[in-house]
Coordinates of C-alpha atoms in Angstrom, one line a residue:
L1 CA 31.2 45.5 67.2
D2 CA 33.0 42.4 66.4
L3 CA 32.0 40.8 69.9
A4 CA 33.9 37.4 69.0
N5 CA 37.2 38.9 68.0
S6 CA 37.4 42.3 69.8
G7 CA 38.7 40.9 73.6
F8 CA 35.8 43.1 74.8
R9 CA 35.9 42.6 78.4
P10 CA 32.7 43.4 80.7
I11 CA 32.5 45.7 82.8
L12 CA 32.6 44.8 87.0
A13 CA 30.4 46.4 88.7
H14 CA 32.5 46.3 92.1
V15 CA 35.9 47.9 90.5
A16 CA 33.4 50.7 88.6
F17 CA 32.1 51.7 91.7
E18 CA 35.8 51.8 93.8
E19 CA 37.0 53.5 90.4
G20 CA 34.2 56.1 90.5
T21 CA 34.1 55.0 86.4
L22 CA 31.0 56.5 84.2
Y23 CA 30.3 54.6 81.2
P24 CA 27.7 55.2 78.4
Y25 CA 24.6 53.4 78.5
E26 CA 25.1 51.4 75.4
V27 CA 28.7 50.6 76.7
I28 CA 26.9 49.2 80.4
F29 CA 24.3 47.1 77.7
R30 CA 27.0 45.8 76.4
S31 CA 28.9 44.2 79.3
I32 CA 25.2 43.3 80.6
M33 CA 24.9 41.4 77.5
Q34 CA 27.5 39.9 77.9
H35 CA 27.3 38.6 80.9
L36 CA 24.3 36.7 80.8
M37 CA 26.0 35.1 77.0
D38 CA 28.4 33.7 78.8
S39 CA 26.5 32.6 82.1
A40 CA 23.6 31.4 79.7
T41 CA 26.4 29.3 77.7
N42 CA 27.9 27.8 80.7
E43 CA 24.3 27.2 82.4
F44 CA 22.9 24.9 78.7
V45 CA 26.0 23.2 78.9
F46 CA 25.7 22.3 82.9
T47 CA 22.0 21.5 82.7
R48 CA 23.1 18.7 78.9
Q49 CA 25.5 17.5 81.2
F50 CA 23.8 17.2 84.8
F51 CA 19.8 16.3 84.0
K52 CA 20.3 14.8 80.6
E53 CA 17.3 16.6 79.1
T54 CA 17.7 17.9 75.4
G55 CA 14.4 20.8 76.3
D56 CA 14.6 24.0 77.3
D57 CA 12.6 24.3 81.2
T58 CA 15.4 23.9 83.5
F59 CA 17.3 26.3 81.1
H60 CA 13.9 29.2 81.5
M61 CA 13.7 28.4 85.2
I62 CA 17.0 29.4 85.9
F63 CA 17.3 32.7 83.7
S64 CA 13.9 33.6 83.6
R65 CA 13.3 36.6 86.3
T66 CA 17.0 37.3 85.1
L67 CA 15.7 38.3 81.7
S68 CA 12.4 40.1 82.6
L69 CA 14.5 42.6 84.9
I70 CA 16.9 43.1 81.9
L71 CA 13.6 43.9 79.6
E72 CA 12.1 45.9 82.5
Q73 CA 15.5 48.2 82.8
L74 CA 15.8 48.4 78.9
E75 CA 12.0 50.0 79.2
N76 CA 12.4 51.9 81.6
Y77 CA 15.8 53.6 80.1
L78 CA 13.7 53.7 76.4
F79 CA 11.2 56.7 78.5
N80 CA 13.4 59.3 78.5
C81 CA 16.2 58.2 75.7
Y82 CA 16.6 60.6 72.5
D83 CA 20.2 59.2 71.4
C84 CA 19.7 58.0 68.4
L85 CA 23.4 56.5 67.5
G86 CA 22.9 54.6 71.3
L87 CA 20.2 53.1 70.1
L88 CA 21.4 51.6 66.7
L89 CA 24.7 50.7 68.2
M90 CA 22.3 48.3 70.7
I91 CA 20.0 47.1 68.0
K92 CA 23.9 46.3 65.7
L93 CA 25.2 44.4 69.4
T94 CA 22.2 42.4 69.9
H95 CA 22.1 41.8 66.1
A96 CA 25.6 40.1 66.6
H97 CA 25.4 39.0 70.4
R98 CA 23.0 36.6 68.0
R99 CA 25.3 35.6 65.5
V100 CA 28.0 34.7 68.9
M101 CA 25.2 32.4 70.9
K102 CA 24.5 31.3 67.1
Q103 CA 27.9 29.8 66.8
R104 CA 28.0 28.6 69.9
H105 CA 25.2 26.4 69.5
V106 CA 22.4 27.9 72.2
T107 CA 19.9 29.4 70.6
Q108 CA 17.6 29.6 73.9
L109 CA 18.0 33.6 74.4
D110 CA 16.8 33.8 70.5
G111 CA 13.2 34.6 71.6
F112 CA 14.9 37.1 74.4
F113 CA 16.8 39.0 72.1
E114 CA 13.5 39.6 69.5
R115 CA 12.1 41.2 72.7
V116 CA 14.9 43.5 72.8
T117 CA 15.1 43.9 68.9
M118 CA 11.3 45.0 69.2
L119 CA 12.4 47.2 72.2
L120 CA 15.0 48.9 70.3
W121 CA 14.0 49.9 66.9
P122 CA 10.5 51.7 67.5
R123 CA 12.4 54.1 69.8
L124 CA 14.4 54.4 66.8
K125 CA 11.8 55.4 64.9
M126 CA 10.0 57.4 66.5
L127 CA 13.6 59.6 67.1
I128 CA 14.3 59.7 63.7
D129 CA 10.8 61.1 63.3
Y130 CA 11.5 64.2 65.8
H131 CA 13.9 65.3 63.4
L132 CA 12.0 65.0 60.4
R133 CA 9.4 67.3 62.2
S134 CA 12.3 69.4 63.5
V135 CA 13.7 70.3 60.1
R136 CA 10.9 70.6 58.6
S137 CA 9.8 73.2 61.1
A138 CA 12.5 75.3 61.5
N139 CA 14.0 79.0 60.0
A140 CA 16.4 81.3 60.3
A141 CA 14.6 82.7 63.5
K142 CA 14.8 79.6 65.4
L143 CA 18.4 79.0 64.5
G144 CA 20.1 82.1 65.5
G145 CA 20.0 83.8 62.3
V146 CA 22.0 83.4 59.1
E147 CA 25.5 84.2 57.7
L148 CA 27.0 83.7 54.5
H149 CA 29.3 80.9 56.0
A150 CA 28.3 77.2 56.6
H151 CA 25.5 77.0 59.0
Y152 CA 26.0 74.7 62.0
V153 CA 22.7 72.5 60.9
S154 CA 24.5 71.8 58.4
R155 CA 27.1 70.1 60.4
R156 CA 24.8 68.5 62.8
Y157 CA 23.0 66.7 59.7
A158 CA 26.7 65.5 57.8
E159 CA 28.3 64.1 61.7
F160 CA 24.5 62.6 62.1
T161 CA 24.5 60.5 58.8
S162 CA 27.6 60.0 58.4
S163 CA 27.4 58.1 61.9
V164 CA 24.4 55.9 61.2
L165 CA 25.4 54.9 57.9
L166 CA 29.1 53.5 59.2
I167 CA 27.2 51.4 62.0
L168 CA 24.9 50.1 59.6
N169 CA 27.5 49.3 57.1
K170 CA 29.9 48.3 59.8
G171 CA 27.1 45.4 60.8
K172 CA 26.4 44.5 57.3
K173 CA 30.6 43.7 56.7
Q174 CA 30.7 42.2 60.2
H175 CA 28.1 39.6 59.0
M176 CA 28.8 39.2 55.4
A177 CA 32.5 37.9 56.8
E178 CA 31.0 36.1 59.4
K179 CA 29.0 33.8 56.3
R180 CA 32.4 33.9 54.7
Q181 CA 33.5 32.3 57.7
E182 CA 31.4 29.7 58.1
A183 CA 30.7 28.4 54.2
A184 CA 34.9 28.1 54.6
A185 CA 34.0 26.0 57.6
A186 CA 31.8 24.1 56.1
T187 CA 33.9 23.5 53.3
E188 CA 37.0 22.0 55.4
T189 CA 34.2 19.8 57.4
L190 CA 33.9 18.3 54.1
S191 CA 37.0 17.7 52.9
P192 CA 38.9 14.0 52.9
R193 CA 40.9 15.6 55.6
S194 CA 38.2 15.7 57.6
S195 CA 36.4 13.0 57.1
Q196 CA 39.0 10.7 59.2
A197 CA 37.5 8.9 61.9
K198 CA 38.6 10.5 65.5
K199 CA 38.2 8.6 68.8
P200 CA 35.1 9.3 71.1
S201 CA 35.2 11.6 73.8
A202 CA 33.5 13.2 76.2
S203 CA 33.0 16.7 75.1
D204 CA 32.3 14.9 72.0
D205 CA 28.7 13.8 73.7
V206 CA 28.2 17.4 74.7
N207 CA 28.6 19.1 71.5
Q208 CA 26.0 16.3 70.1
N209 CA 23.9 16.9 72.3
Q210 CA 24.0 20.2 71.3
Q211 CA 23.3 20.0 68.5
D212 CA 20.9 18.1 68.2
S213 CA 19.3 21.2 70.6
H214 CA 20.0 23.2 68.1
T215 CA 18.0 21.1 65.0
E216 CA 15.5 21.0 67.3
N217 CA 15.4 24.7 68.4
T218 CA 16.0 26.2 64.5
R219 CA 13.1 23.3 63.4
S220 CA 10.2 24.6 66.2
N221 CA 11.6 28.3 65.6
S222 CA 12.5 28.7 62.0
Q223 CA 9.0 31.2 61.6
T224 CA 10.1 33.3 64.5
N225 CA 14.0 33.9 64.1
V226 CA 14.9 37.1 63.0
N227 CA 17.4 37.5 60.0
P228 CA 20.1 40.0 61.9
G229 CA 21.4 41.0 58.0
P230 CA 19.0 43.3 56.5
S231 CA 16.7 42.3 54.0
K232 CA 13.8 43.7 51.8
N233 CA 11.7 45.3 53.6
S234 CA 13.3 45.2 56.7
A235 CA 13.6 48.3 59.7
G236 CA 17.0 48.3 58.2
D237 CA 15.9 49.6 55.0
M238 CA 12.5 51.8 56.7
L239 CA 15.9 53.8 58.5
M240 CA 17.6 54.3 55.1
Q241 CA 13.9 55.7 53.7
D242 CA 14.1 57.8 56.6
L243 CA 17.6 59.1 56.1
T244 CA 16.9 59.9 52.6
L245 CA 13.4 62.1 53.9
L246 CA 15.5 63.6 55.9
M247 CA 18.4 64.5 53.6
E248 CA 15.0 65.9 51.1
E249 CA 14.2 67.9 54.6
I250 CA 17.8 69.6 55.3
I251 CA 18.1 70.4 51.4
S252 CA 14.8 72.4 51.5
L253 CA 15.6 73.7 54.9
L254 CA 19.0 75.2 53.3
Q255 CA 17.4 76.4 50.9
R256 CA 14.6 78.4 53.2
L257 CA 17.7 80.1 55.1
S258 CA 19.4 81.5 51.8
E259 CA 15.8 83.2 51.5
D260 CA 17.0 85.5 54.4
L261 CA 20.4 86.5 52.8
S262 CA 19.5 90.3 50.6
S263 CA 20.5 89.4 47.0
P264 CA 20.9 85.9 45.3
K265 CA 24.5 85.9 44.8
R266 CA 24.9 86.0 48.7
K267 CA 22.2 83.0 48.5
V268 CA 24.1 80.8 46.4
V269 CA 27.3 81.6 48.2
F270 CA 25.6 80.1 52.1
L271 CA 24.4 76.9 49.8
I272 CA 27.7 76.5 48.5
N273 CA 29.4 76.8 52.1
N274 CA 26.8 74.4 53.2
L275 CA 26.9 72.2 50.4
D276 CA 30.9 72.3 50.6
Q277 CA 30.7 70.9 54.5
I278 CA 28.4 68.3 54.6
I279 CA 30.5 66.7 51.1
C280 CA 33.4 67.3 53.2
I281 CA 32.0 65.7 56.0
F282 CA 30.7 62.6 54.1
Q283 CA 34.1 62.2 52.1
E284 CA 36.7 62.4 55.5
R285 CA 34.3 59.6 57.1
R286 CA 34.5 57.8 53.8
V287 CA 30.1 57.7 53.4
M288 CA 29.7 56.9 49.9
G289 CA 26.3 56.4 48.0
K290 CA 23.4 58.2 46.7
G291 CA 22.9 60.9 48.9
L292 CA 27.2 62.5 48.5
A293 CA 26.5 62.4 45.1
R294 CA 23.2 64.4 45.0
F295 CA 25.4 66.9 47.3
M296 CA 27.9 66.7 45.0
D297 CA 25.0 67.4 41.7
M298 CA 23.8 70.2 43.5
L299 CA 26.9 71.8 44.5
M300 CA 28.4 71.8 40.6
K301 CA 25.1 73.4 40.1
Q302 CA 25.4 75.7 42.9
R303 CA 29.0 77.0 41.4
E304 CA 27.4 77.8 37.7
L305 CA 25.8 80.2 39.5
F306 CA 28.1 81.9 41.4
V307 CA 30.3 82.0 38.1
E308 CA 27.9 83.5 36.2
E309 CA 27.0 86.2 39.5
E310 CA 30.5 87.0 40.0
L311 CA 31.2 87.5 36.2
L312 CA 28.2 89.4 36.1
Q313 CA 29.8 92.1 38.6
N314 CA 32.6 93.5 37.0
F315 CA 32.2 92.3 32.9
S316 CA 28.0 92.4 33.1
T317 CA 28.1 94.6 29.3
M318 CA 30.8 92.1 27.4
I319 CA 28.9 88.6 29.2
A320 CA 25.1 90.4 27.7
F321 CA 27.0 91.7 24.6
V322 CA 28.3 88.2 23.8
T323 CA 25.7 86.3 24.7
Q324 CA 22.8 88.1 22.8
T325 CA 24.7 88.5 19.6
E326 CA 25.6 85.0 19.8
A327 CA 21.4 84.0 20.0
H328 CA 21.4 86.9 17.1
M329 CA 24.0 84.6 14.8
S330 CA 22.0 81.4 15.4
S331 CA 18.9 82.7 13.9
L332 CA 20.5 84.2 10.8
K333 CA 20.2 82.5 7.4
S334 CA 22.9 80.9 5.3
K335 CA 23.4 84.4 3.8
Q336 CA 22.6 87.0 6.1
R337 CA 25.2 88.8 7.4
L338 CA 26.1 89.7 11.1
E339 CA 25.9 93.6 11.4
V340 CA 26.7 95.1 15.4
N341 CA 27.4 98.7 16.7
I342 CA 30.9 99.4 15.8
N343 CA 31.0 102.2 18.4
V344 CA 29.4 99.8 21.3
V345 CA 32.0 97.0 19.9
E346 CA 34.6 99.2 20.6
S347 CA 33.4 100.7 23.7
L348 CA 33.6 96.9 25.3
V349 CA 37.2 96.4 24.0
R350 CA 38.4 99.9 25.0
D351 CA 36.7 99.0 28.7
F352 CA 37.8 95.5 29.3
S353 CA 41.4 96.4 28.5
S354 CA 41.7 98.5 30.7
S355 CA 40.1 97.2 33.4
W356 CA 40.7 93.6 32.8
K357 CA 43.0 93.1 35.3
K358 CA 41.6 94.9 38.8
G359 CA 38.4 93.0 37.5
I360 CA 40.7 89.5 37.7
E361 CA 41.7 91.1 41.6
Q362 CA 38.5 92.1 42.5
I363 CA 36.9 88.6 42.0
N364 CA 40.0 86.9 43.9
K365 CA 39.1 89.1 46.6
N366 CA 35.8 88.4 46.9
V367 CA 36.0 84.6 46.3
L368 CA 38.6 84.2 49.7
S369 CA 36.3 86.1 51.7
Y370 CA 33.0 84.5 50.8
F371 CA 34.3 80.7 51.1
S372 CA 36.1 79.4 54.4
N373 CA 37.1 76.3 53.0
F374 CA 40.3 77.0 51.3
R375 CA 40.3 74.2 48.2
N376 CA 36.3 74.7 47.5
G377 CA 37.4 78.5 47.2
M378 CA 40.3 78.1 44.8
E379 CA 37.9 75.2 42.8
I380 CA 35.5 78.0 42.2
L381 CA 38.1 81.0 41.6
K382 CA 39.4 78.6 38.5
Q383 CA 35.9 78.2 37.2
V384 CA 35.7 81.8 37.3
L385 CA 38.1 83.0 35.8
T386 CA 38.1 80.5 33.1
Q387 CA 34.6 81.1 32.1
L388 CA 36.0 84.8 31.7
L389 CA 38.6 83.6 29.6
L390 CA 36.0 81.6 27.4
Y391 CA 33.6 84.7 27.8
Y392 CA 36.4 86.9 26.2
T393 CA 37.7 84.2 23.5
R394 CA 33.5 84.1 22.2
F395 CA 34.1 88.2 22.4
Q396 CA 36.9 88.1 19.9
D397 CA 35.3 85.5 17.5
I398 CA 32.8 87.8 17.4
I399 CA 34.9 90.4 16.3
R400 CA 36.4 88.4 13.9
K401 CA 33.3 87.1 12.3
V402 CA 32.0 90.6 11.5
W403 CA 35.0 92.2 10.5
R404 CA 37.0 89.5 8.1
S405 CA 38.7 91.4 6.0
K406 CA 39.4 94.2 7.2
P407 CA 39.5 94.3 11.2
P408 CA 39.2 97.9 12.6
A409 CA 41.4 100.3 14.1
F410 CA 40.6 99.6 18.0
C411 CA 41.7 96.0 17.6
K412 CA 44.8 96.3 18.5
D413 CA 43.6 97.2 22.2
L414 CA 42.1 93.5 22.2
V415 CA 43.9 91.5 24.7
S416 CA 45.6 88.5 23.7
T417 CA 44.2 85.0 25.8
S418 CA 48.0 84.0 26.6
V419 CA 48.5 87.6 28.5
I420 CA 44.7 87.0 30.6
L421 CA 45.7 83.0 31.2
A422 CA 49.5 83.8 32.5
E423 CA 47.5 86.5 35.0
I424 CA 44.9 83.8 35.7
K425 CA 48.0 81.4 36.6
K426 CA 49.3 83.9 39.2
Y427 CA 46.0 83.6 41.5
A428 CA 44.8 79.9 39.8
L429 CA 48.1 78.0 39.9
A430 CA 46.5 74.9 38.5
I431 CA 44.8 76.4 35.2

């Protein structure tokens, strides 16, 4: 998009035909506009010097048919265009072209750029609406079924959204950089060094004529000029709102797809894999913002649900005892004593001491099979094993509170938390 400094060379038609080279439409569009801007700049200077006129009649007589042809060809292309990213690239290129011509003090193409923009934005809006309707109507049958691993829809959404945001941010950053350059140039112009007298030359007369023409056009067209940078309630803001709607629709679609799975645990695994894939793509593309924060928050919640579901598979009785007993303890008055069934506690102690290693091994196998992203799987494994250690610590605390003076004989079968932690570290080294 940095047309002033990128060294972009427009396509030469005869060379492209001879080499048989094919280009995407946005590259051809950029090349045509580059040819147009260079020709317009040269003709503008020539008409000012040769005809000594300050109006635009001669310029429009020269370029009116050319501009009409370009607009007609663009409109015909848009009838069958379904490339949102290509349209957005052309919009940003048009904004950049307009800034380049402004720097050259040639504003005669402003109306043409405005018409190009008015052709591109409505078509882009229509395609985004198509995407929204498609996502709303999608289901597991239309999309080819659902498995535990990440669905291709989530990858397509993340790639599309990150591309749109990167294109928008690229345009914003370059526009701000140009603003800073203009401010620096204005400051340098006002400095004492630049106020020294210079000898008049022919080029100074041309530049003065260009500046006078630019001032007149700016005054006459001040109400129709469009700020190339996004402003409040601009088309760029509308696009951001549509991306927010698309994000909500994708979340709803993933939830609908998860309903096609049999158990709550499998539903949670499906959501975790898809949310993690979206987050990874956003982070790879360095896309930050509210969307990334929303998906990360959802991922944390789904991980917590998975932790509980996974622990209930092997340690459900101990977890149920801990939660019920702690709830009962919180309802007791200050002088009331906690009463528990000693046989139940003894059974829980012996069951855990005999099966906890196998349970941890099974948790490790499940996590490795459920999550294709190794880093995500390791994070979840750490959460599951840490939560297991916390549950068992709370279980031991209950036993100590009930039998403070004389622990029962089965307490010798309690597994030390240090032993459990050492076993956990074999599977999750970062704990």
